[in-house]
mmCIF file of C-alpha atoms in Angstrom:
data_model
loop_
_atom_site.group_PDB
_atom_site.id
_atom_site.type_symbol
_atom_site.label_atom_id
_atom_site.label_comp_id
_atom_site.label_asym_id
_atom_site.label_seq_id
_atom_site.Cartn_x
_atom_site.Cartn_y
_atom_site.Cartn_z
ATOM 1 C CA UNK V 1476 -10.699 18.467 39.911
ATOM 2 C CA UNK V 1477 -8.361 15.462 38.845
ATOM 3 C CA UNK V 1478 -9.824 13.117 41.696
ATOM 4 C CA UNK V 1479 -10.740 10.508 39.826
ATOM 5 C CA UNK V 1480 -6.305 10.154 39.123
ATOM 6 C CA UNK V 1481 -5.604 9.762 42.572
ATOM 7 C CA UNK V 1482 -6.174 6.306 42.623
ATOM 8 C CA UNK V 1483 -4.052 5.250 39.356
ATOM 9 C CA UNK V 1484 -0.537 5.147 40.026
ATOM 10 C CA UNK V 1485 1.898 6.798 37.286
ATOM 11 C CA UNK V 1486 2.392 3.475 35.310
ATOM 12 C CA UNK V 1487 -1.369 2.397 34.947
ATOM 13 C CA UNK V 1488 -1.753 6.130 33.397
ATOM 14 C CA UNK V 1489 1.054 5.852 30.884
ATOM 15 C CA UNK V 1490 -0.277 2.442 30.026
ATOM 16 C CA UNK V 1491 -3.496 3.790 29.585
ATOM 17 C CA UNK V 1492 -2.709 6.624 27.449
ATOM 18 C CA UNK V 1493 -0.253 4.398 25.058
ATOM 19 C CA UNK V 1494 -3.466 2.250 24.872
ATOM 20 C CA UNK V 1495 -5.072 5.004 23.373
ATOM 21 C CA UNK V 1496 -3.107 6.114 21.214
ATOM 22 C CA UNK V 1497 -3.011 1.967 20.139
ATOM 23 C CA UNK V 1498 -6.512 2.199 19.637
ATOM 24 C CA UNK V 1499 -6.666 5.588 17.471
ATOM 25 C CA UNK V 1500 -4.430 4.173 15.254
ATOM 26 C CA UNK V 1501 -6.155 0.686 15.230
ATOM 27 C CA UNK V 1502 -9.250 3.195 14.063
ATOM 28 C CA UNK V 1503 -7.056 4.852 11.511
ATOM 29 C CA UNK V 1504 -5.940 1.669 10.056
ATOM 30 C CA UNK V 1505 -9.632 0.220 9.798
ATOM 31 C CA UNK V 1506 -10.959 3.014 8.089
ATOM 32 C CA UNK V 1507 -8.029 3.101 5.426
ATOM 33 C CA UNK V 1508 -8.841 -0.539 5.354
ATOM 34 C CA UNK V 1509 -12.565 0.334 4.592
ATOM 35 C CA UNK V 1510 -11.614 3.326 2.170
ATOM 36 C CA UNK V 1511 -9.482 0.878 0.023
ATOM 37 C CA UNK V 1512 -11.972 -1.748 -0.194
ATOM 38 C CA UNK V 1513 -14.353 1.106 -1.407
ATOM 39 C CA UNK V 1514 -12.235 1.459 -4.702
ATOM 40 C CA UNK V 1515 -12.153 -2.666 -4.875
ATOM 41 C CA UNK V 1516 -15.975 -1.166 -6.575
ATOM 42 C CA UNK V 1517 -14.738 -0.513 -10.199
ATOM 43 C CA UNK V 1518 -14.879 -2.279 -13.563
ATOM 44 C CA UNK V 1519 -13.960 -5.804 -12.746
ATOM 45 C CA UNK V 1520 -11.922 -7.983 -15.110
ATOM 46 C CA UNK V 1521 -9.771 -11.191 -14.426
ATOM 47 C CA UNK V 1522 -6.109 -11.268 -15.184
ATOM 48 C CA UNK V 1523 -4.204 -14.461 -15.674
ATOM 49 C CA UNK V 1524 -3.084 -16.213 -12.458
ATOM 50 C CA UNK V 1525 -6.280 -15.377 -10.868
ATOM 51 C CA UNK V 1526 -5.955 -11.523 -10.608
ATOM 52 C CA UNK V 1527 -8.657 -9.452 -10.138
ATOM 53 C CA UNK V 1528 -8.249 -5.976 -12.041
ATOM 54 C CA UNK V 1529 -10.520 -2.681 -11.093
ATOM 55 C CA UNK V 1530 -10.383 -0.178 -13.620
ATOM 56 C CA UNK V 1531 -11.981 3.217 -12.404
ATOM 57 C CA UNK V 1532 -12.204 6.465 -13.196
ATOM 58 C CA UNK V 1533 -10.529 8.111 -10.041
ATOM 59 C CA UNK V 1534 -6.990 10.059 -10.477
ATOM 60 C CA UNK V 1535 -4.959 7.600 -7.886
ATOM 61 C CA UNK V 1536 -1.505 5.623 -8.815
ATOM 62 C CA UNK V 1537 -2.057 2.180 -10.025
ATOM 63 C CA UNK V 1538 -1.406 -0.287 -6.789
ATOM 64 C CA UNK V 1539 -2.357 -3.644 -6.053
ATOM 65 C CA UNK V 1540 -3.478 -4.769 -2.902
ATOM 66 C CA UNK V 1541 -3.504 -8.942 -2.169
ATOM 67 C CA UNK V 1542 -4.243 -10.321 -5.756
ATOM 68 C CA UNK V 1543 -6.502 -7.359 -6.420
ATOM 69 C CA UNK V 1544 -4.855 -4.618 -9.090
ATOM 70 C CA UNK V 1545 -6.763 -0.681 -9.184
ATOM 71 C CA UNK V 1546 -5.599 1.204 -11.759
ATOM 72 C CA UNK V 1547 -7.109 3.545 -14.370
ATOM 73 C CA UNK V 1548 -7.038 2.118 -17.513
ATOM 74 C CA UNK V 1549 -7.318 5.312 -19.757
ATOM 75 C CA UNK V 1550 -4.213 7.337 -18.663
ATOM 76 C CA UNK V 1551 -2.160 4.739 -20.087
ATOM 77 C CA UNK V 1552 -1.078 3.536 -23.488
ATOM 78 C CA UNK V 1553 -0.935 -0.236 -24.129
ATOM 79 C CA UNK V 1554 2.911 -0.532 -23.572
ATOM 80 C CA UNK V 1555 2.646 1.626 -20.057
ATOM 81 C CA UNK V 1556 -0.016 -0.547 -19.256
ATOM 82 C CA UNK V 1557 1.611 -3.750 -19.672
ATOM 83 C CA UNK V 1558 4.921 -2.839 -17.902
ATOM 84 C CA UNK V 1559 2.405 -1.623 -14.400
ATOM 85 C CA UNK V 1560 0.708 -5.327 -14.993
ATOM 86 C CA UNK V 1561 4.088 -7.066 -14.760
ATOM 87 C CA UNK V 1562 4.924 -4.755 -11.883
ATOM 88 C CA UNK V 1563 2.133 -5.357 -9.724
ATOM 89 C CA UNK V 1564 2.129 -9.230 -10.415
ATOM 90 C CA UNK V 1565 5.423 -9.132 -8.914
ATOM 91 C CA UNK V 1566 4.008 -7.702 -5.945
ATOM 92 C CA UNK V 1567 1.039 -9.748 -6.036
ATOM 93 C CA UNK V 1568 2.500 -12.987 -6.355
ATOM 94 C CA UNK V 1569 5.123 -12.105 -3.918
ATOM 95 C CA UNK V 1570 2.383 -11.340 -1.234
ATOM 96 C CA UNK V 1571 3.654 -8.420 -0.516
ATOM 97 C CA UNK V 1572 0.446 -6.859 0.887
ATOM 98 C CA UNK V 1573 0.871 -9.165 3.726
ATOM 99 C CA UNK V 1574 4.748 -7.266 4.604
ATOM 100 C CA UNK V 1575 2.829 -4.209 4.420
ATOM 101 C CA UNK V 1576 -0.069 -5.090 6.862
ATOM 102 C CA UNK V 1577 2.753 -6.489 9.164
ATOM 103 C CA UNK V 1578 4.733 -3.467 9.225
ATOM 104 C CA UNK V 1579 1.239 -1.368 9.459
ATOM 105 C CA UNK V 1580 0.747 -3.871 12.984
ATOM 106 C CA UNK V 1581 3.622 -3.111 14.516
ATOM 107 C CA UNK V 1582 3.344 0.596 14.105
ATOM 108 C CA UNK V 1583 -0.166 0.262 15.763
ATOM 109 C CA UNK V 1584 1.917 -2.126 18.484
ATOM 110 C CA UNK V 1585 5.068 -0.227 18.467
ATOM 111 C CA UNK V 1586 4.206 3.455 17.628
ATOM 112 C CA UNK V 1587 6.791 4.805 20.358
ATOM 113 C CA UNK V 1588 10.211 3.061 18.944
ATOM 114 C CA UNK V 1589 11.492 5.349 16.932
ATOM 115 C CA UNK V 1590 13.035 3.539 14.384
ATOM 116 C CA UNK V 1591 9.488 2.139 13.078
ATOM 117 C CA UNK V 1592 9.464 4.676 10.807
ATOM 118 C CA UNK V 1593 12.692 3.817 8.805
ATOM 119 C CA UNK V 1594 11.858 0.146 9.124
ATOM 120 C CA UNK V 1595 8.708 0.269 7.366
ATOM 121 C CA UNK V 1596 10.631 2.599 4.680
ATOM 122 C CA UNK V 1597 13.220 -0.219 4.557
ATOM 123 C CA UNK V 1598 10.365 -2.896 3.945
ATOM 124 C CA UNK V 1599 8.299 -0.749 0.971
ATOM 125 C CA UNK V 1600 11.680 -0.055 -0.688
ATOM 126 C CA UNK V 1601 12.765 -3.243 -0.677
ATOM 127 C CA UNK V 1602 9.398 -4.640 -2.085
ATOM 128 C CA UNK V 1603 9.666 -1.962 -4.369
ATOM 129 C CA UNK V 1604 13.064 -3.292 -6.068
ATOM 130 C CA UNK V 1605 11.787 -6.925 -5.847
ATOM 131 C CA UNK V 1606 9.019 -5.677 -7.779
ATOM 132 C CA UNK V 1607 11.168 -3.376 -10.290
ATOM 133 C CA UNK V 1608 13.990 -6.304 -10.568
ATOM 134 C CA UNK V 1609 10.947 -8.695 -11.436
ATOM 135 C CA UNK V 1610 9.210 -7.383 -14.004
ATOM 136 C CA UNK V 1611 12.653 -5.610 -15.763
ATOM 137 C CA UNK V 1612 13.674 -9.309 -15.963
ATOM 138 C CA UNK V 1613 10.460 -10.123 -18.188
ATOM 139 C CA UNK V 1614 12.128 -7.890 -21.027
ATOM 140 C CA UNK V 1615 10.583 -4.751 -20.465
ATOM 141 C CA UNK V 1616 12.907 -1.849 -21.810
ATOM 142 C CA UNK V 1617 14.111 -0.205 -18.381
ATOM 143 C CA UNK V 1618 14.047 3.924 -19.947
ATOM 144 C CA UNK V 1619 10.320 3.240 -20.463
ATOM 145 C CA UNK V 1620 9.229 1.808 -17.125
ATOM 146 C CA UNK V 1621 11.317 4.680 -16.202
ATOM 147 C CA UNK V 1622 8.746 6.943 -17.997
ATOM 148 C CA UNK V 1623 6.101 5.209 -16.880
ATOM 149 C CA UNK V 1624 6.877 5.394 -12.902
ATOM 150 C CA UNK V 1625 7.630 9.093 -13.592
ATOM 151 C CA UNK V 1626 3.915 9.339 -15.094
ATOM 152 C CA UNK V 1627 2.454 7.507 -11.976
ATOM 153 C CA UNK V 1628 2.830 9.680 -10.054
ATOM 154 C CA UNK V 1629 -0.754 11.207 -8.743
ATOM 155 C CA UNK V 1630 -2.223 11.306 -5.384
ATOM 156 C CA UNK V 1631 -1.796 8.274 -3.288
ATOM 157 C CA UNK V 1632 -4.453 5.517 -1.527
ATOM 158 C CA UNK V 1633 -3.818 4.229 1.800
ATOM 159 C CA UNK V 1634 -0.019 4.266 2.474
ATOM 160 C CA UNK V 1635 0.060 0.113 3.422
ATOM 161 C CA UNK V 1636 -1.007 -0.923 -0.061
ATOM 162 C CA UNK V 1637 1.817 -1.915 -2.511
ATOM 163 C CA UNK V 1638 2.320 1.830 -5.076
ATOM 164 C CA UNK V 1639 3.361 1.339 -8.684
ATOM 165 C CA UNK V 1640 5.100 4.829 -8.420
ATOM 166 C CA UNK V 1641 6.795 4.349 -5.106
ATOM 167 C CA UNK V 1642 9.530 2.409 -6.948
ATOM 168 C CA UNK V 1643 12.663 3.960 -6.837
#
């Protein structure tokens, strides 16, 4: 039945299978690549410093991804929407979407070491309180960006793209 092994010794097996695995999540990661680029397909408008803002219709957090911002415009008052623009420029002129896509590549790479999975944490959380310490230093009162996180959160896009809610 298993003929077709006898020829591959132990190690060519286990190289092929973490291959695999490589490749399935390589998959994974294109079609969440896809997916977001898919919401990229709302009302466009131009923010200052060359940012490109989608407002939609669809009940996701606000994130930015690269110097593009999705966020739905009507579930948020003027003030609320001004403290998640000053958020995500933080993020967006950090270039933190290219920390996430690194971290995303070496999970694809390194999906076996176990401590992946608190690194990328580490990276998100720390991006996260760049981008909280950032736009709290433009002035914005901290109990209402407090609010407004709290009212973020809704169901979530791909999990490599910079979240306005994810801040702690």
């Amino acid at each position: 039945v298993f003929g077709f092994l006898s020829g591959i010794s132990t190690g060519q097996l286990l190289a092929g299978i973490y291959l695999m695995i490589s490749i399935v999540l390589l998959l994974r990661f294109g079609y969440q690549l896809v997916s977001l680029f898919y919401l990229f397909r709302g009302k466009k408008e131009r923010l200052a410093n060359g940012i490109l803002c989608f407002n939609h219709d669809k009940e996701i957090s606000p994130f930015s991804f690269f110097r593009c911002l999705v966020i739905n415009r009507s579930l948020f008052n003027n003030t609320q929407y001004a403290q998640i623009i000053e958020h995500e420029k933080m993020h967006i002129q950090g270039w933190h979407s290219v920390d996430i896509l690194l971290a995303e590549l070496a999970n694809i790479l390194l999906w076996m070491n176990p401590m992946l999975k608190a690194f990328k944490q580490s990276i998100k959380l720390n991006l996260e309180y760049i981008a909280d310490e950032g736009a709290l230093g433009t002035g914005i009162d901290r109990k209402s960006y407090q609010i407004c996180l709290l009212q973020c959160l809704k169901p979530s896009p791909p999990a490599w793209d910079n979240l306005f809610n994810s801040s702690k």
